[in-house]
Short mmCIF file of C-alpha atoms in Angstrom, two decimals:
data_model
loop_
_atom_site.label_atom_id
_atom_site.label_comp_id
_atom_site.label_asym_id
_atom_site.label_seq_id
_atom_site.Cartn_x
_atom_site.Cartn_y
_atom_site.Cartn_z
CA UNK S 1 -26.40 -1.69 -17.76
CA UNK S 2 -25.76 1.71 -19.33
CA UNK S 3 -22.23 1.97 -17.90
CA UNK S 4 -20.74 -1.53 -18.03
CA UNK S 5 -17.20 -0.39 -17.19
CA UNK S 6 -18.02 2.16 -14.50
CA UNK S 7 -17.13 -0.03 -11.50
CA UNK S 8 -13.95 -1.24 -13.22
CA UNK S 9 -12.87 2.33 -14.00
CA UNK S 10 -13.55 3.37 -10.40
CA UNK S 11 -11.49 0.44 -9.07
CA UNK S 12 -8.57 1.28 -11.38
CA UNK S 13 -8.59 4.91 -10.23
CA UNK S 14 -8.54 3.78 -6.59
CA UNK S 15 -5.63 1.44 -7.27
CA UNK S 16 -3.54 4.22 -8.80
CA UNK S 17 -4.50 6.63 -6.02
CA UNK S 18 -3.63 4.26 -3.18
CA UNK S 19 -0.33 3.21 -4.77
CA UNK S 20 1.15 6.70 -5.05
CA UNK S 21 4.22 6.78 -2.85
CA UNK S 22 5.27 10.41 -2.79
CA UNK S 23 1.92 11.87 -1.79
CA UNK S 24 -0.10 11.87 1.39
CA UNK S 25 -3.36 9.95 1.24
CA UNK S 26 -5.76 11.93 3.40
CA UNK S 27 -8.52 10.38 5.52
CA UNK S 28 -11.05 12.25 3.40
CA UNK S 29 -10.17 10.15 0.34
CA UNK S 30 -8.25 7.21 1.79
CA UNK S 31 -10.40 6.33 4.77
CA UNK S 32 -8.72 3.54 6.76
CA UNK S 33 -5.89 3.47 4.20
CA UNK S 34 -4.84 7.10 4.82
CA UNK S 35 -1.12 7.64 5.42
CA UNK S 36 1.61 10.29 5.18
CA UNK S 37 3.66 10.71 2.02
CA UNK S 38 6.14 7.90 1.55
CA UNK S 39 9.90 8.28 1.14
CA UNK S 40 10.13 11.84 -0.22
CA UNK S 41 13.37 12.41 -2.09
CA UNK S 42 15.32 15.06 -0.25
CA UNK S 43 18.71 13.97 -1.55
CA UNK S 44 19.23 12.26 -4.90
CA UNK S 45 22.34 10.19 -5.64
CA UNK S 46 23.56 10.02 -9.25
CA UNK S 47 23.59 6.45 -10.55
CA UNK S 48 26.49 5.25 -12.68
CA UNK S 49 24.21 5.01 -15.72
CA UNK S 50 23.28 8.71 -15.40
CA UNK S 51 26.72 10.08 -14.57
CA UNK S 52 28.86 12.34 -16.72
CA UNK S 53 31.75 14.74 -16.19
CA UNK S 54 29.44 17.30 -14.56
CA UNK S 55 27.60 14.74 -12.40
CA UNK S 56 29.96 11.94 -11.33
CA UNK S 57 28.66 8.66 -9.93
CA UNK S 58 27.42 8.97 -6.33
CA UNK S 59 27.43 12.76 -6.40
CA UNK S 60 24.25 14.24 -4.99
CA UNK S 61 21.55 16.67 -5.96
CA UNK S 62 20.06 18.39 -2.91
#
C-alpha cells in the first residue's frame, strides 16, 4: 500500500470535524450526522480564576 496511513488520517479528520461544538455541520459534509451549531456563547460569565478588579467574578461579557 502506497499510503498506509490514509484511512487513519481520514478517520481522524472526520472525528475532529464531527466533534466541533460551535459550528454547524451541514448535510453536505455531515450526512446523517448534520446538526446546527451547538451552544454558541452569547454571554460569557467571568470565572473566579479569571477575575480581577476590572472583571469581577460573575460579571459578564456580552
